[in-house]
Short mmCIF file of C-alpha atoms in Angstrom, two decimals:
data_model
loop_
_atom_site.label_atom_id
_atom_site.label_comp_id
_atom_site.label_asym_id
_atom_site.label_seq_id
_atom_site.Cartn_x
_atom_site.Cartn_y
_atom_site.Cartn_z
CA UNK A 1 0.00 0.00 0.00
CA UNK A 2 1.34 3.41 -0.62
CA UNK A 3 0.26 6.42 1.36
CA UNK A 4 -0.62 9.22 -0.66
CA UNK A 5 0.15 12.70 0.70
CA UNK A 6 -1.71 15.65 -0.39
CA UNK A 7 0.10 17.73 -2.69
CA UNK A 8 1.41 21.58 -0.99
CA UNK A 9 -0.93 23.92 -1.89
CA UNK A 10 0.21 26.31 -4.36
CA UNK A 11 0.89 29.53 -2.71
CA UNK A 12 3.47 31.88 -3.75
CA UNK A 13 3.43 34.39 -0.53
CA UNK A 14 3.28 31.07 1.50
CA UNK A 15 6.14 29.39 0.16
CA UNK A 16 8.52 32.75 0.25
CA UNK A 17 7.74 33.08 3.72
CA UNK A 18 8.69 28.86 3.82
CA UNK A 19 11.85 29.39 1.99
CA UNK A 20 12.67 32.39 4.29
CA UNK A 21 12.39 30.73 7.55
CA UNK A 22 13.63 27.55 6.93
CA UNK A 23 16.74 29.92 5.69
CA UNK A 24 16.89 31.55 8.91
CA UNK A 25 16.72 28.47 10.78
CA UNK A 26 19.75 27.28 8.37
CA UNK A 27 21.97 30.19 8.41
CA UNK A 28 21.20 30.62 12.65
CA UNK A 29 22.99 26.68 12.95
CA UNK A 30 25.75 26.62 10.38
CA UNK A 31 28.19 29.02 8.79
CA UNK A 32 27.07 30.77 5.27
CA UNK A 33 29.74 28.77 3.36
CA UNK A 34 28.14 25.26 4.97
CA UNK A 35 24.73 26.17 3.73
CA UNK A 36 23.32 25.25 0.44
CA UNK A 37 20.35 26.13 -1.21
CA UNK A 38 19.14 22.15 -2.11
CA UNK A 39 19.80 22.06 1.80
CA UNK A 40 16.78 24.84 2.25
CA UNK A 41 14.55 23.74 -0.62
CA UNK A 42 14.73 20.51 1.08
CA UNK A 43 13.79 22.11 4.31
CA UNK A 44 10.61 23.87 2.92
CA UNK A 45 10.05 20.53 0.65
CA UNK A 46 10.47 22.24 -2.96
CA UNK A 47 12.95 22.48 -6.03
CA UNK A 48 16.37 24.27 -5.41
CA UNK A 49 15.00 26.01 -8.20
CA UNK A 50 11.97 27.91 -6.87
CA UNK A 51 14.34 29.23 -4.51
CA UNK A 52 16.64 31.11 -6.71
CA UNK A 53 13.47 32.22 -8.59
CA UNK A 54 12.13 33.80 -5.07
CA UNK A 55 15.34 35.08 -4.28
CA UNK A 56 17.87 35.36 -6.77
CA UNK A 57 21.29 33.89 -5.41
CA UNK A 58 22.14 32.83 -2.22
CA UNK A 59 23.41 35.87 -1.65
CA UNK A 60 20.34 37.64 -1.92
CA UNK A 61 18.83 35.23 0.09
CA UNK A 62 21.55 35.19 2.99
CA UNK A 63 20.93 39.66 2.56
CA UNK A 64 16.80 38.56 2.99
CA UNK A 65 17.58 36.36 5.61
CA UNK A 66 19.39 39.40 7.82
CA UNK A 67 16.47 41.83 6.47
CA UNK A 68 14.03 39.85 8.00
CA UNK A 69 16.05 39.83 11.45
CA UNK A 70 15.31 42.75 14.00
CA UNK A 71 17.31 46.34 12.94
CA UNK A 72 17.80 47.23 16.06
CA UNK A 73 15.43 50.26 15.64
CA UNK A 74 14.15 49.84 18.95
CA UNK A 75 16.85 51.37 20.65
CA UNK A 76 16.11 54.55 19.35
CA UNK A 77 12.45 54.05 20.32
CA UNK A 78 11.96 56.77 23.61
CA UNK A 79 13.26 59.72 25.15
CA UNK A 80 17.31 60.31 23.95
CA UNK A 81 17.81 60.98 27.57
CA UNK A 82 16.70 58.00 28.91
CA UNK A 83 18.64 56.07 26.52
CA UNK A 84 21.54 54.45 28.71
CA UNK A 85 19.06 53.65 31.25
CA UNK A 86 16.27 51.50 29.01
CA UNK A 87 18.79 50.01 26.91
CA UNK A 88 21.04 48.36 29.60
CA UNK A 89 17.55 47.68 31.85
CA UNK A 90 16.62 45.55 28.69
CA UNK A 91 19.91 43.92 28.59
CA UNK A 92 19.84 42.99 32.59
CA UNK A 93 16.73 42.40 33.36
CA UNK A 94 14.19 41.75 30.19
CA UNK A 95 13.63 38.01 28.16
CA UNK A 96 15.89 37.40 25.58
CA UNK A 97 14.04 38.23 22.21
CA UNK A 98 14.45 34.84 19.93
CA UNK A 99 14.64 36.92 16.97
CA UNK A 100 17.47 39.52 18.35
CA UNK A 101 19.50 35.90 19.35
CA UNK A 102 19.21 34.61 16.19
CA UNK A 103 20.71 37.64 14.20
CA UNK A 104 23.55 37.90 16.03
CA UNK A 105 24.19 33.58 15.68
CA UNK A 106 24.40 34.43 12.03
CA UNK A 107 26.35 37.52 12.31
CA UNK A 108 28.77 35.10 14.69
CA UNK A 109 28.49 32.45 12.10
CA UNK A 110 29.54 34.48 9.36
CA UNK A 111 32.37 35.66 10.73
CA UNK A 112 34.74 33.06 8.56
CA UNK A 113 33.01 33.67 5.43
CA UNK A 114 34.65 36.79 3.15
CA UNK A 115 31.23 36.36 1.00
CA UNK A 116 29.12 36.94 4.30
CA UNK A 117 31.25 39.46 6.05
CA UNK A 118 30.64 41.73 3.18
CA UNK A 119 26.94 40.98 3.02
CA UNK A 120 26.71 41.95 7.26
CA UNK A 121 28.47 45.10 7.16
CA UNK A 122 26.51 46.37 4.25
CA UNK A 123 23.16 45.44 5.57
CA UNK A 124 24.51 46.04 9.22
CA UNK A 125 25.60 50.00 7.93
CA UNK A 126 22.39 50.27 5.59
CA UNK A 127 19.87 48.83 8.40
CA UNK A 128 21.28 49.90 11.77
CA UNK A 129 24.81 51.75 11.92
CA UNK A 130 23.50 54.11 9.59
CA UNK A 131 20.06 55.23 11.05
CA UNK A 132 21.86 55.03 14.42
CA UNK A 133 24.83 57.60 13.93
CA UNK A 134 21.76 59.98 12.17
CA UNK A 135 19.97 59.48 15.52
CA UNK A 136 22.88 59.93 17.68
CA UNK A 137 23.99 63.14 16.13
CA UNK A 138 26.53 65.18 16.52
CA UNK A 139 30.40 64.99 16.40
CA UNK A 140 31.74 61.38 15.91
CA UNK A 141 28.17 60.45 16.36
CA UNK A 142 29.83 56.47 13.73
CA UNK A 143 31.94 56.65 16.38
CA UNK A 144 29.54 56.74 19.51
CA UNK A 145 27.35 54.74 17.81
CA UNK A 146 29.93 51.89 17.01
CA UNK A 147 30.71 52.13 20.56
CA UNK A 148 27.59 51.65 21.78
CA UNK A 149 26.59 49.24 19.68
CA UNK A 150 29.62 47.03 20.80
CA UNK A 151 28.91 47.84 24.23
CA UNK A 152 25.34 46.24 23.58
CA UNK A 153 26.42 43.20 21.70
CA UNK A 154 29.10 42.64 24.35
CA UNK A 155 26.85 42.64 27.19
CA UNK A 156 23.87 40.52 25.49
CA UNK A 157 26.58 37.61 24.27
CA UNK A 158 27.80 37.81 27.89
CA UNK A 159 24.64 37.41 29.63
CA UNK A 160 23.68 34.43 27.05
CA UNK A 161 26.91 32.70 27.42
CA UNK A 162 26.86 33.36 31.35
CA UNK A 163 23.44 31.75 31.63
CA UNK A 164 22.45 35.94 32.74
CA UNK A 165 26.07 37.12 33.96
CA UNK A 166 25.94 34.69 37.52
CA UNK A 167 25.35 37.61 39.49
CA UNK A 168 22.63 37.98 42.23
CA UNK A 169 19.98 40.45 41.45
CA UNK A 170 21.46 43.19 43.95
CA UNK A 171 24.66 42.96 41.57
CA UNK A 172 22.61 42.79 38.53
CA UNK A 173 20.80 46.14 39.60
CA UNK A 174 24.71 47.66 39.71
CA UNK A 175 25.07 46.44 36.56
CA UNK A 176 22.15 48.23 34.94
CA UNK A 177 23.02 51.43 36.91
CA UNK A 178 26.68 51.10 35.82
CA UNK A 179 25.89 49.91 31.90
CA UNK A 180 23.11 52.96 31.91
CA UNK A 181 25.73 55.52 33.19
CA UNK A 182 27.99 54.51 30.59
CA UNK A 183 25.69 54.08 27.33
CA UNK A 184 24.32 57.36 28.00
CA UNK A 185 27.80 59.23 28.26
CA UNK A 186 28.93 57.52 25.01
CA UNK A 187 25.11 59.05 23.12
CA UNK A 188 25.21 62.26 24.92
CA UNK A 189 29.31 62.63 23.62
#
């Protein structure tokens, strides 16, 4: 006896987003160079085909893939002069954000890849650097904003790799006062 499965529905909006997420999921567990696009169609159950014709090369797709990853816009999201303070609360004290996690595993994971690298800093200046130095302002504001940027990335691989830093919440509020004192000097210049 054979067992007949229904055939996919034919959905093109559907089967992008399919493509797109089981890309995610590929590119957040191995290293750009490791991933193929067979590997993904296989994922999402279609031709390697359909997924050059959604997305061009994988290239393009590996520049969707980071697209479709959070911008970090929300740090600009409040008052400028509370900055420091709501951005290293966040880091301390709030959930991890699966989709924040996953964008930097890729970034991390594309470190060995020449093809990859190039792809993250383009999207990473277009998408985040970019807008942030404009918000920032001011003299060196690339500069301030690199720094704070790396001062956020530092902490949040810390605190996942630490299991959330192994500090008891009295030390944890230090922390927050210390990282808010410190974000907000590098913004405020």
């Amino acid at each position: 006896m054979f067992c007949h499965a229904a055939p996919r529905p034919r959905n093109a909006e559907a089967t992008r987003a399919a493509i797109l997420n089981a890309s995610l999921e590929r590119f957040t567990r191995e290293s750009y160079d490791d991933v193929g696009m067979r590997d993904i169609a296989k994922d999402v159950g279609v031709d390697a085909a359909l997924v050059s014709r959604y997305f061009g090369s994988k290239e393009d797709l590996f520049a969707s893939v980071l697209d479709s990853c959070s911008s970090g816009s929300e740090l600009m999201d409040g008052p400028r002069s509370e900055f420091g303070r709501r951005v290293a609360h966040a880091v301390i004290f709030e959930p991890k954000k699966e989709g924040k996690l996953k964008g930097l595993l890729i970034m991390l994971r594309s470190v060995g890849s020449a093809k990859a690298m190039e792809i993250v800093q383009r999207t990473g200046t277009e998408r985040f650097f970019g807008p942030f130095a404009d918000w920032v302002g001011g003299e060196d504001a690339m500069v301030r904003a690199r720094l704070a940027a790396a001062t956020i990335m530092g902490m949040a691989v810390s605190r996942e790799i630490t299991g959330g830093f192994g500090l008891d919440p009295e030390e944890c509020k230090r922390l927050e006062a210390r990282m808010g004192r410190i974000l907000q000097e590098i913004i405020d210049g």
